[in-house]
Structure formats: C-alpha cells, structure tokens
C-alpha cells in the first residue's frame, strides 16, 4: 500500500500524482485489461459482495479497455465524492493517508505485462481500479476509507502504523463479509485475483475468523502468497461502527500485547473455518 522512504520521482507533482496518460496505452495494454476484466467479471457474481458488483456496473469499467480516470471520476464523484488519481507506483505513507483523508484514491497508472496476469509485486491499474474503486461507490465503505486516511495520520504520529496497516490488509485488501446469501468477498486483493477469489471462499486451508478489531491489529500478514487467515465482517456498517472509536486507547493496549502467530486460533475467536493450513504447508507458490 505504500513505500516507506522513496524519493519522489521526477515528473510527479508534490502530492505524487501524475497524469494518467490514457492516450498512450497500447492496444496490447488495453487487451490485458479486457482479458483480466472478463475473467473476473465471469467469476465474481455470487462471490463478490453486492456493493462491489453494483459498483462495477455503475462505473462501467468494461468498455473498450483500460478506463479513463476522468470518466470514472464523474460517476464516482456523483455517488460518493471520491475520485481516482494516478500515481507512478507506491507512495509514502503520509502522502497515501492524505489522499484517502481527502477522498482521493491513488491508483497505479501502469498495467501488468501479459506474462504476469496472475502475479505481480506492485499494485497495477487493474488491482487498484478494478479491485478497489467499485467499493468506493458504496457510501459506508467510502466513509470508512476516508476515516482510515485520517486514522493513518494519527497512527503515524503515535508510532502504531504497523497495527493500523493490518486493519487495512485484513479489510480493504483481504476482507470477507457474511451475508444472508453466504460468504462474500469485498477485499480488493481478492477480487482482483482469479485464484484467490476461489481460494479465499472455498479452500479448506485458511482460517476464517469473525472480525475483531484488536485481534486483527495483533495479526501479522503475508504479502507473498494466499492469506492463511481471513477475517469476516457482518456488514460494512459494522466495520465502520467498530472503527469510529478513538484508537488511542486501543493502541496503548496493543503496545503491551504480543503479536499472534498468523495461524493461531484464540479461545475468544469466532471460528467460521478452522483451516487445515495444507496449502501453506505445501511447496511455495506465488499467488
Ligand atoms: N478511529 C480511528 C482513530 O481514532 C481512525 C480510523 C477509522 C482508522 C476508520 C481506521 C478506519 O484513529
Ligand atoms: Fe490494494
């Protein structure tokens, strides 16, 4: 989500934004978007949560290839006041939080190479726009992301960024939601990945635990493969409600508590799936 201490590349503005440069995308790059889009759009009904699917429709991200931010932004601004801005890649934490706190979502401008459809190290425009932006059309999630940006600045000041980053990871990137129709995905890291969209919901390997704020903030995460634990929220409103409290007290408690091993199940956990962890124990693969 952010680059710790990188220098601002030349040709970026003071807030690290650049022009999207939509006219400069090649036909091959547009085709990469279409390939990825069609694969996920076919997979996600019945797997992604309704707000995501609705957002995908509302923004009409299909069309003829990589979407133009100026067009998306008209609809997004109308729905929730959010906007997408282009950045060259990961941006420093304070810059990232400042964008979110002002309802700007920084999105990578580049698209992955055709031989990297399934794995990439740095978020590209498909992850950022297909994965993240549909949820920003939901008013509750839109408020959550803004509050997260504000909370990020405070966490930086208090030296608790590691705890807050785990909240982002296990909600915004890899969150699951319980709905009357069944378990659904809302995390951008899952919906933008073909394999993890299946794994996160169906594989017997990972633990699936009820969301608990302090618990999540004590749980490390892995960035190199499928998650070993997913946290399940009852609703977006419940997530927002849980995070509207002042985190000052929570951070003070966390300072005195050890991290939990990633696969550990606590007596207080609400266990939806006790995972076998068979996938994680197998040969290393990259998600
Ligand atoms: N309420 C948090 C704080 O006091 C901010 C926050 C809100 C963080 C929503 C994440 C999500 O710092
Ligand atoms: Fe992301």
Coordinates of C-alpha atoms and ligand atoms in Angstrom, one line a residue:
X1 CA 0.0 0.0 0.0
X2 CA 2.8 2.4 0.5
X3 CA 6.6 2.9 0.0
X4 CA 8.4 3.7 3.2
X5 CA 11.0 6.3 2.3
X6 CA 11.3 6.5 -1.5
X7 CA 12.2 9.8 -3.2
X8 CA 9.6 11.5 -5.3
X9 CA 10.3 10.6 -8.9
X10 CA 10.8 13.5 -11.4
X11 CA 7.6 14.5 -13.3
X12 CA 5.4 13.8 -10.3
X13 CA 3.5 16.6 -8.6
X14 CA 4.1 17.5 -4.9
X15 CA 1.3 15.1 -3.9
X16 CA 3.0 12.4 -6.1
X17 CA 0.2 12.4 -8.7
X18 CA 0.8 12.2 -12.4
X19 CA -1.4 12.4 -15.5
X20 CA -2.9 9.1 -16.3
X21 CA -1.8 9.5 -19.9
X22 CA -4.7 7.5 -21.2
X23 CA -3.9 8.2 -24.8
X24 CA -0.6 6.5 -24.5
X25 CA -1.8 3.0 -23.6
X26 CA -1.1 0.5 -26.4
X27 CA -3.7 -1.9 -27.9
X28 CA -1.9 -4.7 -26.1
X29 CA -2.3 -3.0 -22.8
X30 CA -6.0 -2.5 -23.4
X31 CA -6.3 -6.1 -24.3
X32 CA -4.6 -7.1 -21.0
X33 CA -7.3 -5.1 -19.1
X34 CA -10.1 -6.8 -21.1
X35 CA -8.6 -10.3 -20.5
X36 CA -8.4 -9.7 -16.8
X37 CA -11.8 -7.9 -16.6
X38 CA -13.6 -10.7 -18.5
X39 CA -12.1 -13.4 -16.4
X40 CA -13.0 -11.7 -13.1
X41 CA -16.5 -10.5 -14.2
X42 CA -17.4 -14.0 -15.1
X43 CA -16.1 -15.4 -11.7
X44 CA -17.4 -12.8 -9.2
X45 CA -21.2 -12.9 -9.3
X46 CA -22.1 -15.0 -6.2
X47 CA -18.6 -14.5 -4.8
X48 CA -18.1 -10.7 -4.5
X49 CA -20.5 -8.8 -2.2
X50 CA -23.4 -6.8 -3.8
X51 CA -21.8 -3.4 -3.2
X52 CA -18.8 -4.4 -5.2
X53 CA -20.9 -5.9 -8.1
X54 CA -23.1 -2.8 -8.1
X55 CA -20.1 -0.5 -8.2
X56 CA -18.6 -2.5 -11.1
X57 CA -21.8 -1.9 -13.0
X58 CA -22.2 1.7 -12.0
X59 CA -18.7 2.6 -13.2
X60 CA -18.9 0.6 -16.4
X61 CA -15.3 -0.5 -16.2
X62 CA -15.6 -2.7 -19.2
X63 CA -16.0 -0.6 -22.3
X64 CA -13.1 -0.8 -24.7
X65 CA -10.2 -1.5 -22.3
X66 CA -8.3 0.5 -19.6
X67 CA -10.8 3.0 -18.2
X68 CA -10.1 6.7 -18.3
X69 CA -10.0 8.2 -14.8
X70 CA -11.7 11.4 -15.9
X71 CA -14.7 9.4 -17.0
X72 CA -14.8 7.2 -13.9
X73 CA -14.5 10.2 -11.7
X74 CA -17.7 11.9 -13.0
X75 CA -19.7 8.9 -11.8
X76 CA -17.7 8.3 -8.6
X77 CA -17.9 12.0 -7.6
X78 CA -21.6 11.9 -8.1
X79 CA -22.1 8.8 -6.0
X80 CA -19.8 9.3 -3.0
X81 CA -17.5 12.3 -3.7
X82 CA -14.4 10.1 -4.2
X83 CA -12.0 10.4 -7.1
X84 CA -9.2 8.3 -8.5
X85 CA -5.8 10.0 -9.1
X86 CA -2.9 8.5 -10.9
X87 CA 0.5 7.8 -9.2
X88 CA 3.6 6.1 -10.6
X89 CA 3.5 3.3 -8.0
X90 CA 3.6 3.0 -4.2
X91 CA 3.7 6.4 -2.4
X92 CA 4.9 7.3 1.1
X93 CA 2.6 6.6 3.9
X94 CA 1.8 10.2 4.8
X95 CA 1.0 11.0 1.1
X96 CA -1.2 8.0 0.9
X97 CA -3.1 8.9 4.0
X98 CA -3.5 12.4 2.9
X99 CA -5.1 11.3 -0.4
X100 CA -7.5 9.0 1.4
X101 CA -8.5 11.6 4.0
X102 CA -9.5 13.8 1.1
X103 CA -11.4 11.1 -0.7
X104 CA -8.8 10.6 -3.4
X105 CA -7.7 7.1 -4.2
X106 CA -4.2 6.9 -5.6
X107 CA -4.1 4.3 -8.3
X108 CA -1.1 2.9 -10.3
X109 CA -1.2 4.1 -13.9
X110 CA 0.7 1.1 -15.4
X111 CA -0.7 -2.3 -16.3
X112 CA 1.0 -5.6 -15.7
X113 CA 2.8 -7.4 -18.5
X114 CA 0.9 -10.2 -20.4
X115 CA 3.1 -12.8 -18.8
X116 CA 2.2 -11.6 -15.3
X117 CA -1.6 -11.9 -15.4
X118 CA -1.7 -13.8 -12.1
X119 CA 1.1 -12.4 -10.0
X120 CA 2.6 -9.0 -9.5
X121 CA 4.8 -7.4 -6.9
X122 CA 3.4 -3.9 -7.1
X123 CA -0.2 -3.0 -7.5
X124 CA -1.1 -2.0 -11.1
X125 CA -4.1 -0.3 -12.5
X126 CA -6.1 -3.5 -12.6
X127 CA -5.7 -4.2 -9.0
X128 CA -6.2 -0.6 -8.0
X129 CA -9.1 0.3 -10.2
X130 CA -10.9 -3.0 -10.7
X131 CA -10.1 -4.1 -7.2
X132 CA -10.6 -1.0 -5.1
X133 CA -12.7 1.5 -6.9
X134 CA -16.1 -0.3 -7.1
X135 CA -16.3 -0.4 -3.3
X136 CA -15.7 3.3 -3.2
X137 CA -19.2 3.7 -4.8
X138 CA -20.7 2.4 -1.5
X139 CA -21.4 5.3 0.9
X140 CA -20.5 3.4 4.0
X141 CA -17.3 2.0 2.6
X142 CA -16.5 5.4 1.2
X143 CA -16.7 6.9 4.7
X144 CA -14.6 4.0 6.1
X145 CA -11.8 4.7 3.6
X146 CA -11.7 8.4 4.4
X147 CA -11.7 7.7 8.2
X148 CA -8.8 5.3 7.6
X149 CA -6.8 8.0 5.9
X150 CA -7.4 10.3 8.9
X151 CA -6.6 7.5 11.3
X152 CA -3.4 6.8 9.3
X153 CA -2.0 10.2 10.0
X154 CA -2.7 9.7 13.8
X155 CA -1.2 6.2 13.8
X156 CA 2.0 7.6 12.1
X157 CA 2.2 10.2 14.9
X158 CA 1.7 7.6 17.6
X159 CA 4.1 5.0 16.1
X160 CA 1.3 2.4 15.7
X161 CA 1.3 2.2 11.9
X162 CA 2.0 -1.5 11.9
X163 CA -1.2 -2.2 13.8
X164 CA -3.3 0.1 11.6
X165 CA -1.8 -1.4 8.4
X166 CA -3.0 -4.8 9.5
X167 CA -6.5 -3.4 9.7
X168 CA -6.2 -2.2 6.1
X169 CA -4.8 -5.5 5.0
X170 CA -7.4 -7.7 6.5
X171 CA -10.3 -5.5 5.5
X172 CA -9.7 -3.3 2.4
X173 CA -7.4 -5.8 0.8
X174 CA -8.4 -9.3 2.0
X175 CA -11.8 -8.8 3.7
X176 CA -14.7 -11.2 3.6
X177 CA -18.3 -10.5 4.6
X178 CA -21.1 -12.7 5.9
X179 CA -24.3 -12.0 4.1
X180 CA -27.7 -13.8 4.1
X181 CA -26.7 -15.3 0.8
X182 CA -23.5 -16.7 2.1
X183 CA -19.8 -15.6 2.5
X184 CA -18.8 -12.9 0.1
X185 CA -15.6 -11.1 -0.9
X186 CA -15.1 -7.3 -0.5
X187 CA -11.3 -7.1 -0.3
X188 CA -9.5 -5.7 -3.4
X189 CA -6.6 -8.1 -3.2
X190 CA -9.0 -11.0 -3.5
X191 CA -11.4 -9.7 -6.2
X192 CA -8.5 -8.7 -8.4
X193 CA -7.0 -12.2 -8.2
X194 CA -8.6 -15.1 -10.1
X195 CA -7.0 -17.8 -8.0
X196 CA -7.6 -16.1 -4.6
X197 CA -11.2 -15.4 -5.4
X198 CA -11.7 -19.1 -5.3
X199 CA -9.2 -19.9 -2.6
X200 CA -10.5 -17.3 -0.1
X201 CA -14.1 -18.6 -0.2
X202 CA -13.7 -22.3 -0.8
X203 CA -10.3 -23.7 0.1
X204 CA -10.1 -25.7 3.3
X205 CA -6.6 -24.4 4.1
X206 CA -7.1 -20.9 5.6
X207 CA -8.7 -20.0 8.9
X208 CA -11.8 -17.8 8.6
X209 CA -12.5 -15.9 11.8
X210 CA -15.0 -13.3 12.9
X211 CA -13.7 -9.8 12.6
X212 CA -12.4 -8.3 15.9
X213 CA -10.6 -5.0 15.8
X214 CA -7.9 -5.6 18.4
X215 CA -7.4 -9.2 17.3
X216 CA -6.9 -8.1 13.7
X217 CA -4.4 -5.5 14.7
X218 CA -2.3 -8.2 16.5
X219 CA -2.2 -10.5 13.5
X220 CA 0.7 -10.3 11.0
X221 CA 0.1 -11.0 7.4
X222 CA 1.9 -12.4 4.4
X223 CA 2.4 -10.4 1.2
X224 CA 3.9 -13.3 -0.9
X225 CA 1.1 -15.8 -1.2
X226 CA -2.5 -16.5 -0.4
X227 CA -3.6 -15.5 3.1
X228 CA -3.5 -18.0 5.9
X229 CA -6.3 -16.3 7.8
X230 CA -9.3 -14.2 6.6
X231 CA -11.4 -12.1 8.9
X232 CA -15.2 -11.9 8.2
X233 CA -17.2 -8.8 8.9
X234 CA -21.0 -9.0 9.5
X235 CA -21.6 -5.9 7.3
X236 CA -19.8 -2.8 6.1
X237 CA -21.8 -0.7 8.6
X238 CA -20.5 -3.0 11.4
X239 CA -16.9 -2.4 10.2
X240 CA -17.4 1.4 10.1
X241 CA -19.0 1.4 13.5
X242 CA -16.2 -0.6 15.0
X243 CA -13.6 1.8 13.7
X244 CA -15.3 5.1 14.6
X245 CA -14.0 4.9 18.2
X246 CA -10.8 6.7 19.1
X247 CA -7.9 4.3 18.6
X248 CA -5.8 5.9 21.2
X249 CA -6.8 3.5 24.0
X250 CA -6.6 0.6 21.7
X251 CA -3.0 1.5 20.6
X252 CA -2.0 1.8 24.2
X253 CA -3.3 -1.7 24.9
X254 CA -1.6 -3.1 21.8
X255 CA 1.7 -1.7 22.9
X256 CA 1.6 -4.2 25.8
X257 CA 0.3 -7.2 23.8
X258 CA 2.3 -9.6 21.7
X259 CA 1.6 -10.3 18.1
X260 CA -0.3 -13.5 17.5
X261 CA 1.2 -16.2 15.2
X262 CA -0.6 -16.0 11.9
X263 CA -2.4 -19.3 12.2
X264 CA -3.2 -19.2 15.9
X265 CA -6.8 -19.5 17.0
X266 CA -7.6 -17.8 20.3
X267 CA -10.2 -19.1 22.7
X268 CA -12.1 -15.8 22.1
X269 CA -12.1 -16.2 18.3
X270 CA -15.4 -16.7 16.5
X271 CA -14.3 -19.6 14.2
X272 CA -16.1 -19.9 10.9
X273 CA -13.5 -22.3 9.4
X274 CA -10.6 -23.9 11.3
X275 CA -8.2 -24.2 8.4
X276 CA -6.1 -27.2 7.6
X277 CA -3.2 -24.9 6.5
X278 CA -2.4 -27.6 4.0
X279 CA -1.8 -25.1 1.2
X280 CA 0.7 -23.1 3.3
X281 CA 2.5 -26.3 4.3
X282 CA 2.9 -27.3 0.6
X283 CA 5.5 -26.2 -1.9
X284 CA 6.0 -22.5 -2.1
X285 CA 3.9 -20.9 -4.8
X286 CA 3.1 -17.3 -5.5
X287 CA -0.4 -16.1 -5.6
Ligands
LIG1 N1 -11.0 5.8 14.6 C1 -9.6 5.7 14.2 C2 -8.7 6.5 15.2 O1 -9.1 7.1 16.1 C3 -9.4 6.1 12.8 C4 -9.9 5.0 11.8 C5 -11.2 5.0 11.3 C6 -9.0 4.1 11.4 C7 -11.5 4.0 10.4 C8 -9.4 3.1 10.5 C9 -10.6 3.1 10.0 O2 -7.5 6.6 14.9
LIG2 FE1 -4.6 -2.6 -2.9

